[in-house]
Backbone as a ProteinNet text record, in pm:
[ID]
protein_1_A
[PRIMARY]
XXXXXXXXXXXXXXXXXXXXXXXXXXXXXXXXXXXXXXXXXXXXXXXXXXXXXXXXXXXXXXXXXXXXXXXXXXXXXXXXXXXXXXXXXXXXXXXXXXXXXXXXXXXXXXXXXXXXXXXXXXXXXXXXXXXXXXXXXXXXXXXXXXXXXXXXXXXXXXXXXXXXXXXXXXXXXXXXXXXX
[TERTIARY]
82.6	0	87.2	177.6	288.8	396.2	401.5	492.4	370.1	269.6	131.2	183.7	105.6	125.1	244.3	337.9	493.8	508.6	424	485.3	348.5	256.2	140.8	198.7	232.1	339.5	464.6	488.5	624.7	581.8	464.7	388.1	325.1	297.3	218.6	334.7	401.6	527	575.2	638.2	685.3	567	496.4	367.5	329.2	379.9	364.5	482.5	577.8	755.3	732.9	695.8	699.6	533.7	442.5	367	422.2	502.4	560.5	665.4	728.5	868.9	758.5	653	583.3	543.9	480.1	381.9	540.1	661.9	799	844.7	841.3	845	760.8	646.9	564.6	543.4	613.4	642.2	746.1	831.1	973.1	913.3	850.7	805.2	707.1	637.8	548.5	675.9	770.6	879.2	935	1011.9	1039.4	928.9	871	745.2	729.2	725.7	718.9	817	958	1028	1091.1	1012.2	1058	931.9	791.7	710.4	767.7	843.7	880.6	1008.2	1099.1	1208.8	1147.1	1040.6	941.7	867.6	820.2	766.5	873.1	978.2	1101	1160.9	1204.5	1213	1087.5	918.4	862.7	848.6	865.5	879.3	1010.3	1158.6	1246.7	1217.6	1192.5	1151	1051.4	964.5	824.4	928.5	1028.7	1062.7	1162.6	1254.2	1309.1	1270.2	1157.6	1085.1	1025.6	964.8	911.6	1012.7	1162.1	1232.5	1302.9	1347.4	1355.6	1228.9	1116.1	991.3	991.8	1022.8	1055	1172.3	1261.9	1427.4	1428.2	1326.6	1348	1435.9	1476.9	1511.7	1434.1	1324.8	1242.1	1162.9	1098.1	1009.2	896.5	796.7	726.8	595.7	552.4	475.4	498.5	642.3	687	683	706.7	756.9	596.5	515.1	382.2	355.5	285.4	276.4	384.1	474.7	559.2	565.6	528.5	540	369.7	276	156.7	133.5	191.8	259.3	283.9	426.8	504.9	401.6	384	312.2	185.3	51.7	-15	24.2	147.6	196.1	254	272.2	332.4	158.3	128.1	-21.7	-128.4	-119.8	-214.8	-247.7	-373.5	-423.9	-405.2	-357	-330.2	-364.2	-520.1	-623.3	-559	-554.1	-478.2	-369.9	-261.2	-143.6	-90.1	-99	-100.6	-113	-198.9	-261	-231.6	-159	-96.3	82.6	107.8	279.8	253.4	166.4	178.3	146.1	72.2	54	230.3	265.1	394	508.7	494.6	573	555.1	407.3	385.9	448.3	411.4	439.7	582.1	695	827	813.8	801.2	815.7	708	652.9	606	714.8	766.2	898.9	999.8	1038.5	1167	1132.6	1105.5	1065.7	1172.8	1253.5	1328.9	1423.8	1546.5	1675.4	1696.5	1650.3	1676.6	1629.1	1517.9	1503	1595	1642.3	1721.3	1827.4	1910.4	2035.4	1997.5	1876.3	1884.6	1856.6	1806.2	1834.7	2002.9	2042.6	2175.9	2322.4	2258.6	2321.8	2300.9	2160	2142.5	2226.1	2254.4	2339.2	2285.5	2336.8	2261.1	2198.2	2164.6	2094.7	2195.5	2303.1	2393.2	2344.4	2339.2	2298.8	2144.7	2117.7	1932.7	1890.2	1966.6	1909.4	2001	2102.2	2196.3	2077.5	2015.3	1942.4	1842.8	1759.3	1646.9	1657.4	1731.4	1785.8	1786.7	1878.5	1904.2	1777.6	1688.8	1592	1454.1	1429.9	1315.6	1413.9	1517	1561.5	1578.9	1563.2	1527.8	1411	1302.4	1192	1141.6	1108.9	1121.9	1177.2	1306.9	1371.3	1287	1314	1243.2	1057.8	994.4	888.4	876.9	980.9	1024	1045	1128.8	1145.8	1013.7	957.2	819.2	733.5	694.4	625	694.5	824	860.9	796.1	856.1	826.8	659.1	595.6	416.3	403.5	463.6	462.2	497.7	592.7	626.4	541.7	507.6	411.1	261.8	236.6	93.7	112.3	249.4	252.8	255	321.1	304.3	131.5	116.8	-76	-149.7	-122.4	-216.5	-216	-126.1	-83	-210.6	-295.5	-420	-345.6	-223.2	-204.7	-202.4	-170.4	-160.7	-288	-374.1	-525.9	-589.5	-556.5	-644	-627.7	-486.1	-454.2	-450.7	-451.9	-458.9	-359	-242.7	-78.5	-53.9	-135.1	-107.7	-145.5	-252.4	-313.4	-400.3	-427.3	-435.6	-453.9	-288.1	-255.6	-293	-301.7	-402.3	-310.9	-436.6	-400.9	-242.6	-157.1	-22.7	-100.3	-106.9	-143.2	-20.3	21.1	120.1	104.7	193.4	197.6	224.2	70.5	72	77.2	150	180.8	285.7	250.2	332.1	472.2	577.5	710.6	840.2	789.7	873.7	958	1072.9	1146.7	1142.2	1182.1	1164.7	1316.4	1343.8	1449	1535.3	1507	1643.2	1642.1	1595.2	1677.9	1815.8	1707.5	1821.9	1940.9	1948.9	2004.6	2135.4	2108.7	2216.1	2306.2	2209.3	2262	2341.4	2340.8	2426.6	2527.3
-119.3	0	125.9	102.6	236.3	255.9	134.8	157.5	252.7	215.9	249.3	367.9	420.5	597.2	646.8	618.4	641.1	639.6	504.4	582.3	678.1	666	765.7	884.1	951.6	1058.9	1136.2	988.1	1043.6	1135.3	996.7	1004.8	1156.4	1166.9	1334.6	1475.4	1407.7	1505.2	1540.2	1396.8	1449.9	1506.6	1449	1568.1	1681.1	1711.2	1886.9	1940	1855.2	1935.1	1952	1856.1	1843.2	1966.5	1982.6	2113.2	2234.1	2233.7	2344.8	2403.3	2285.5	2330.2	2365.3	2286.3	2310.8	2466.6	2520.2	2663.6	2761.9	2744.5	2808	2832.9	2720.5	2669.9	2829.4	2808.3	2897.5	3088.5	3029.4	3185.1	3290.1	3170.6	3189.9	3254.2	3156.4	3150.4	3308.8	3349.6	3478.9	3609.3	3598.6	3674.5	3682.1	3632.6	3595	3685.6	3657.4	3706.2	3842.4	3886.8	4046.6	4071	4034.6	4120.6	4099.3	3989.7	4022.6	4142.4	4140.4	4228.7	4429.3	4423.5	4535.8	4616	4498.1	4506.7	4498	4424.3	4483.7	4663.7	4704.6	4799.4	4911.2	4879.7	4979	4996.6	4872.9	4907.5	4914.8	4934.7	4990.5	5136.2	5197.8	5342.2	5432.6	5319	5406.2	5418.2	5294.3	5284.2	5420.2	5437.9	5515.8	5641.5	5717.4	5789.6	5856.7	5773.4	5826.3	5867.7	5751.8	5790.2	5931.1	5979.2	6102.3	6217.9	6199.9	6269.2	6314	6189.1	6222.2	6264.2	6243.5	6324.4	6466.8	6521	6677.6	6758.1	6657	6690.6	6740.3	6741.2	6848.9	6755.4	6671.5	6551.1	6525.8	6443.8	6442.2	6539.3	6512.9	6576.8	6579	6740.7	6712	6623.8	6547.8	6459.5	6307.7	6316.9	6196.7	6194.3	6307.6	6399.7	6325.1	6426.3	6423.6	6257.3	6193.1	6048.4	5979.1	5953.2	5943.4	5982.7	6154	6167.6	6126.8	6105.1	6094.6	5946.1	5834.7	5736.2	5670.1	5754.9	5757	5778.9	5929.5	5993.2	5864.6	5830.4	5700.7	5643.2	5525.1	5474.4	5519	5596.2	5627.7	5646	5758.5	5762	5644.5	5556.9	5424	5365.8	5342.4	5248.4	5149.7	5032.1	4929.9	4824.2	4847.4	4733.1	4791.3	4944.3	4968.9	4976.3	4934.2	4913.8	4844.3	4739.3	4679.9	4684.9	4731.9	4834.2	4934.5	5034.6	5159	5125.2	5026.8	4966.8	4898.7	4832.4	4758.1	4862.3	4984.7	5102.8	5197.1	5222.8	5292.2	5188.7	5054.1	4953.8	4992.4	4985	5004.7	5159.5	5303.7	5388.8	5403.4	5291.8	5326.3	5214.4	5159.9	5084.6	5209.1	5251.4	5355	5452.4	5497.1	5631.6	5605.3	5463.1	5404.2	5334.2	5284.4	5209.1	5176.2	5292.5	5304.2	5345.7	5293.9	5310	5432.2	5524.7	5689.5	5748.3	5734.6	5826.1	5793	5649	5624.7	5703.7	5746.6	5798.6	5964.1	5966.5	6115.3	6157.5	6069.3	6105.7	6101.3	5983.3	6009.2	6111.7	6165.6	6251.8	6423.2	6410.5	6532.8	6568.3	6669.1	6694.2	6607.9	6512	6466.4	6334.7	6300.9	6194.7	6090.3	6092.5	5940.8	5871	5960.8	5911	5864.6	5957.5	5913.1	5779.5	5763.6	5622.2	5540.4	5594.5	5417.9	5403.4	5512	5493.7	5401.6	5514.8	5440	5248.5	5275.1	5112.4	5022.9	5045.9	4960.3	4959.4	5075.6	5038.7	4996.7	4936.4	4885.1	4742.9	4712.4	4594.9	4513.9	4531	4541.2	4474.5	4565.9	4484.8	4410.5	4339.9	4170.7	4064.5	4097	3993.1	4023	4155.3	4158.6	4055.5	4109.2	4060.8	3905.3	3821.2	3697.6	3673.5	3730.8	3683.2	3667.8	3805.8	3800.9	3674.9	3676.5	3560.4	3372.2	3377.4	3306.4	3218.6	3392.3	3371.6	3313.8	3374.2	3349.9	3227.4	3144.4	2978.2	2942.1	2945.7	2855.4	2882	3024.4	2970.2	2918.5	2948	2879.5	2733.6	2634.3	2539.7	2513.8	2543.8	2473.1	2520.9	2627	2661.7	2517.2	2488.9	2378.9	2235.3	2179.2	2094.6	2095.4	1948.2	1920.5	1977	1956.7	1961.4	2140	2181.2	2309	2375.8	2322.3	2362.9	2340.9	2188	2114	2179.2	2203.2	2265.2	2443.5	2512.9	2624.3	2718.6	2633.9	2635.3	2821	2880.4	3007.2	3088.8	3035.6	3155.6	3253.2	3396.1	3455.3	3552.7	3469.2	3579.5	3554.7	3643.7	3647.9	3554.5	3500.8	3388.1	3502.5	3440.9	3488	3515.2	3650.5	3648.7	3722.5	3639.7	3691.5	3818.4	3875.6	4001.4	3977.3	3987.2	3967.5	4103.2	4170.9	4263	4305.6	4372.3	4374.7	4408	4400	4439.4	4448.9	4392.1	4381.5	4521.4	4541.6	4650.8	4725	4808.2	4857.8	4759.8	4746.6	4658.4	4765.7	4818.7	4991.9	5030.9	5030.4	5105.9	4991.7	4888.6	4813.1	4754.5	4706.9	4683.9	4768.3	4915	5025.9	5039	5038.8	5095.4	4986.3	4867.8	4767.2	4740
0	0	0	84.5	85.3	-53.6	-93.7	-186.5	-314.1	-338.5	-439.2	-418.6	-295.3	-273.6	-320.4	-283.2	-308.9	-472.5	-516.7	-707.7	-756	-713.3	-700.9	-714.9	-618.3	-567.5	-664.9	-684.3	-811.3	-903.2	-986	-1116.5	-1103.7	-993.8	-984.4	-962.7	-884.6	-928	-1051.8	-1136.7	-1265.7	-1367.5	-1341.7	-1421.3	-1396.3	-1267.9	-1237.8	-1287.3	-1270.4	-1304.7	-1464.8	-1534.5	-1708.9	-1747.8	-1664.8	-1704.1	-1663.7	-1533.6	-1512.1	-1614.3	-1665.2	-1763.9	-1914	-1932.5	-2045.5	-2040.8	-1962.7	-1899.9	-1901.8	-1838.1	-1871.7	-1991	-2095.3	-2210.8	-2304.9	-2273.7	-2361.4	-2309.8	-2172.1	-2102	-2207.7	-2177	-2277.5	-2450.1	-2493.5	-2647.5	-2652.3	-2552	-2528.8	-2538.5	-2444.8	-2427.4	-2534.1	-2626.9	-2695.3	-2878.2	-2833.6	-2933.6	-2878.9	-2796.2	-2714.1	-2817	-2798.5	-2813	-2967.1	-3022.8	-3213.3	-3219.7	-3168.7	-3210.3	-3165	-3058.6	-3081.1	-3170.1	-3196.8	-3294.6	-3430	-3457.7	-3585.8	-3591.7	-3480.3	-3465.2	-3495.6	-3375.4	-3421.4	-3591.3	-3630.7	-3808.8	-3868.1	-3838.4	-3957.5	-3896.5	-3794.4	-3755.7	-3811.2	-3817.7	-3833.6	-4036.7	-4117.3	-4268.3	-4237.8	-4202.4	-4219.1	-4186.9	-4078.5	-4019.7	-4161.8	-4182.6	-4314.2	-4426.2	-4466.7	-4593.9	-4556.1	-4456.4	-4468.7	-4450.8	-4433.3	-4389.5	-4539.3	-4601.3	-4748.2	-4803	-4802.7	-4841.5	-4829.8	-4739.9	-4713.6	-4725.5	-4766.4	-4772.3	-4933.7	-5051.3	-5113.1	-5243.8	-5190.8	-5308.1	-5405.8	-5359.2	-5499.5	-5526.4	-5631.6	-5736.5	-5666.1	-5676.4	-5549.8	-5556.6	-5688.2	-5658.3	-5640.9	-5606.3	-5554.1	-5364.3	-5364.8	-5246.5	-5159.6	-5198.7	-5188	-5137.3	-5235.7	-5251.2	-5112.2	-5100.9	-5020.7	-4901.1	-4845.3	-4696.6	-4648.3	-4762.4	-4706.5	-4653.9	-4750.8	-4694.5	-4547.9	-4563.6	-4430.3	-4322.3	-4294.7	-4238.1	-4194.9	-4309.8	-4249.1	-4184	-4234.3	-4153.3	-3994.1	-4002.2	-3876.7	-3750.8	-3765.4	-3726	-3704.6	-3794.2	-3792.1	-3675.8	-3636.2	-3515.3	-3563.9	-3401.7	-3422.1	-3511.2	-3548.5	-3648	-3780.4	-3829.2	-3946.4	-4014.2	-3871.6	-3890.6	-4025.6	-4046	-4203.8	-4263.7	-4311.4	-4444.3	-4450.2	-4328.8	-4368.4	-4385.2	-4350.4	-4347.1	-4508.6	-4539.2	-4680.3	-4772.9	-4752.3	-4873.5	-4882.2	-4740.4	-4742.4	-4801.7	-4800	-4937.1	-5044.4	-5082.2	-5249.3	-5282.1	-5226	-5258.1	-5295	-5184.4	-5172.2	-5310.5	-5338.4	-5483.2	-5609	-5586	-5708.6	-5718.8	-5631.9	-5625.6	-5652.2	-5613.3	-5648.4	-5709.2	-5842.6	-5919.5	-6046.9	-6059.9	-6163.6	-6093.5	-6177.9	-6153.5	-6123.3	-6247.8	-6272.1	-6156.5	-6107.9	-5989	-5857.6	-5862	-5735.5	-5781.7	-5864	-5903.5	-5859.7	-5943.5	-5938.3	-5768	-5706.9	-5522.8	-5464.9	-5528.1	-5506.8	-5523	-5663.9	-5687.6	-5631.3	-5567.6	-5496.8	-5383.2	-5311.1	-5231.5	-5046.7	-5021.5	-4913.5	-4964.5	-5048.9	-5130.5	-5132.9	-5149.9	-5149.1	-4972.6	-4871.2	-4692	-4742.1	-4751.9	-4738.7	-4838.4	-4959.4	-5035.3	-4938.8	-4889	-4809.6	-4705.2	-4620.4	-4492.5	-4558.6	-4636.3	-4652	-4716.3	-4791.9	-4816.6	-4697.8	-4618	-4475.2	-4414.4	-4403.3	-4335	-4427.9	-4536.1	-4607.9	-4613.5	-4615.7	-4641.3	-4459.7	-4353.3	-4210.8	-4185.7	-4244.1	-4237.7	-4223.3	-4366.1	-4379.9	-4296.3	-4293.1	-4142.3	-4039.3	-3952.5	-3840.3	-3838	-3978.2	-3961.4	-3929.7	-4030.1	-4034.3	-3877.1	-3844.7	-3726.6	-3628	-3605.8	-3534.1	-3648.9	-3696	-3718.8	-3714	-3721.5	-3648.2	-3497.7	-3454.8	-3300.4	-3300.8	-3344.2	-3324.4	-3382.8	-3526.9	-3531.7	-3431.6	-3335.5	-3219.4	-3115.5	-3112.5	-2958.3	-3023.9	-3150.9	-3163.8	-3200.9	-3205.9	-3236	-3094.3	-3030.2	-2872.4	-2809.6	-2819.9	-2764.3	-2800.9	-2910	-2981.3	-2961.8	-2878.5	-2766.7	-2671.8	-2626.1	-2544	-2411.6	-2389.3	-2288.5	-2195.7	-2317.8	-2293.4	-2307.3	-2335.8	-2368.4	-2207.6	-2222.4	-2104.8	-1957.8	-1932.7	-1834.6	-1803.5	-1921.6	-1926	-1913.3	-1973.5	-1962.1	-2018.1	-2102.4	-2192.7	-2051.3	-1944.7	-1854.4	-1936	-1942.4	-2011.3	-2146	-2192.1	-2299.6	-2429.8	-2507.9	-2613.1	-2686.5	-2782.5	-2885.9	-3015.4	-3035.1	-3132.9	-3239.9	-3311.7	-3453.9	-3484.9	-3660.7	-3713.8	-3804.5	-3818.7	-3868.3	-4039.1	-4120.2	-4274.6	-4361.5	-4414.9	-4451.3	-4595.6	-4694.1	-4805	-4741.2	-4731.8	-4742.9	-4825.5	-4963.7	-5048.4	-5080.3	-5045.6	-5085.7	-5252.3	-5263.9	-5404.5	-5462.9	-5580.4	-5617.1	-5641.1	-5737.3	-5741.4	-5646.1	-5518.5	-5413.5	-5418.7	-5329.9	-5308.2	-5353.7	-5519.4	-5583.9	-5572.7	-5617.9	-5646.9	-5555.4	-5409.6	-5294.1	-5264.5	-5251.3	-5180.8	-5222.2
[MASK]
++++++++++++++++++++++++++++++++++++++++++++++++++++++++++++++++++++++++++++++++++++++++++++++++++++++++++++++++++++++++++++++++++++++++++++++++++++++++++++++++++++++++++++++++++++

């Protein structure tokens, strides 16, 4: 009878230790996801921050100018639900402006324009990774959420279900191309 209790006991131990490391496990995977989602936030603010900075810097042509800081500007302003749709329109615009070789040159060759196409380059080519990464992060904790065990027991607590961040980001190709 004593020995019963005794592996009773175990069996309930290592099943609290293996949910505890599971519930750590996805603590980790939440943390983890915090912090690709704010290293995403930071490169589409500093992309959005430049583009409008070259927007007013007198470089381009002003209905590029135009088109471009209104862009930025969305993006930057956007509530959280519009976030995506104002980050995937400030893509397309930076691909309508930079679309052609010639206008990336002719920014470059302006006085100040060789910094601002390297910036803006580094930061539309940023992006994508960062996003990669945050959605990364959100496959792993929604592959572990989806585990009975983590259901059954209520291993997440709380925190809201991971949605990944779907969004145009394709860089313009003449920026990048020239600049690199």
């Amino acid at each position: 009878m004593t020995a019963t209790l005794i592996w009773i006991l175990v069996v309930l131990v290592a099943i609290g230790v293996y949910l505890s490391w599971t519930a750590g496990r996805l603590d980790r995977l939440h943390v983890r996801m915090d912090a690709a989602r704010a290293a995403l936030d930071a490169q589409l603010l500093r992309r959005a921050s430049v583009a409008q900075e070259l927007a007013t810097s007198g470089v381009l042509d002003p209905a590029a100018s135009i088109v471009l800081y209104e862009a930025a500007h969305a993006a930057r302003q956007a509530e959280e639900e519009q976030r995506e749709v104002a980050e995937s329109e400030l893509s397309q615009a930076l691909r309508a402006v930079f679309g052609e070789p010639a206008q990336v040159e002719a920014v470059r060759e302006a006085p100040g324009g060789e910094e601002a196409a390297r910036e803006l380059a580094e930061a539309v080519r940023r992006v994508p990774m960062a996003r990669r990464f945050h959605n990364d992060a959100v496959g792993a904790a929604r592959r572990l959420r989806e585990h009975r065990k983590v259901r059954w027991f209520r291993l997440a607590g709380h925190a809201p279900f991971p949605l990944a961040v779907e969004m145009d980001d394709e860089p313009p190709a003449a920026l990048v191309e020239r600049v690199s």
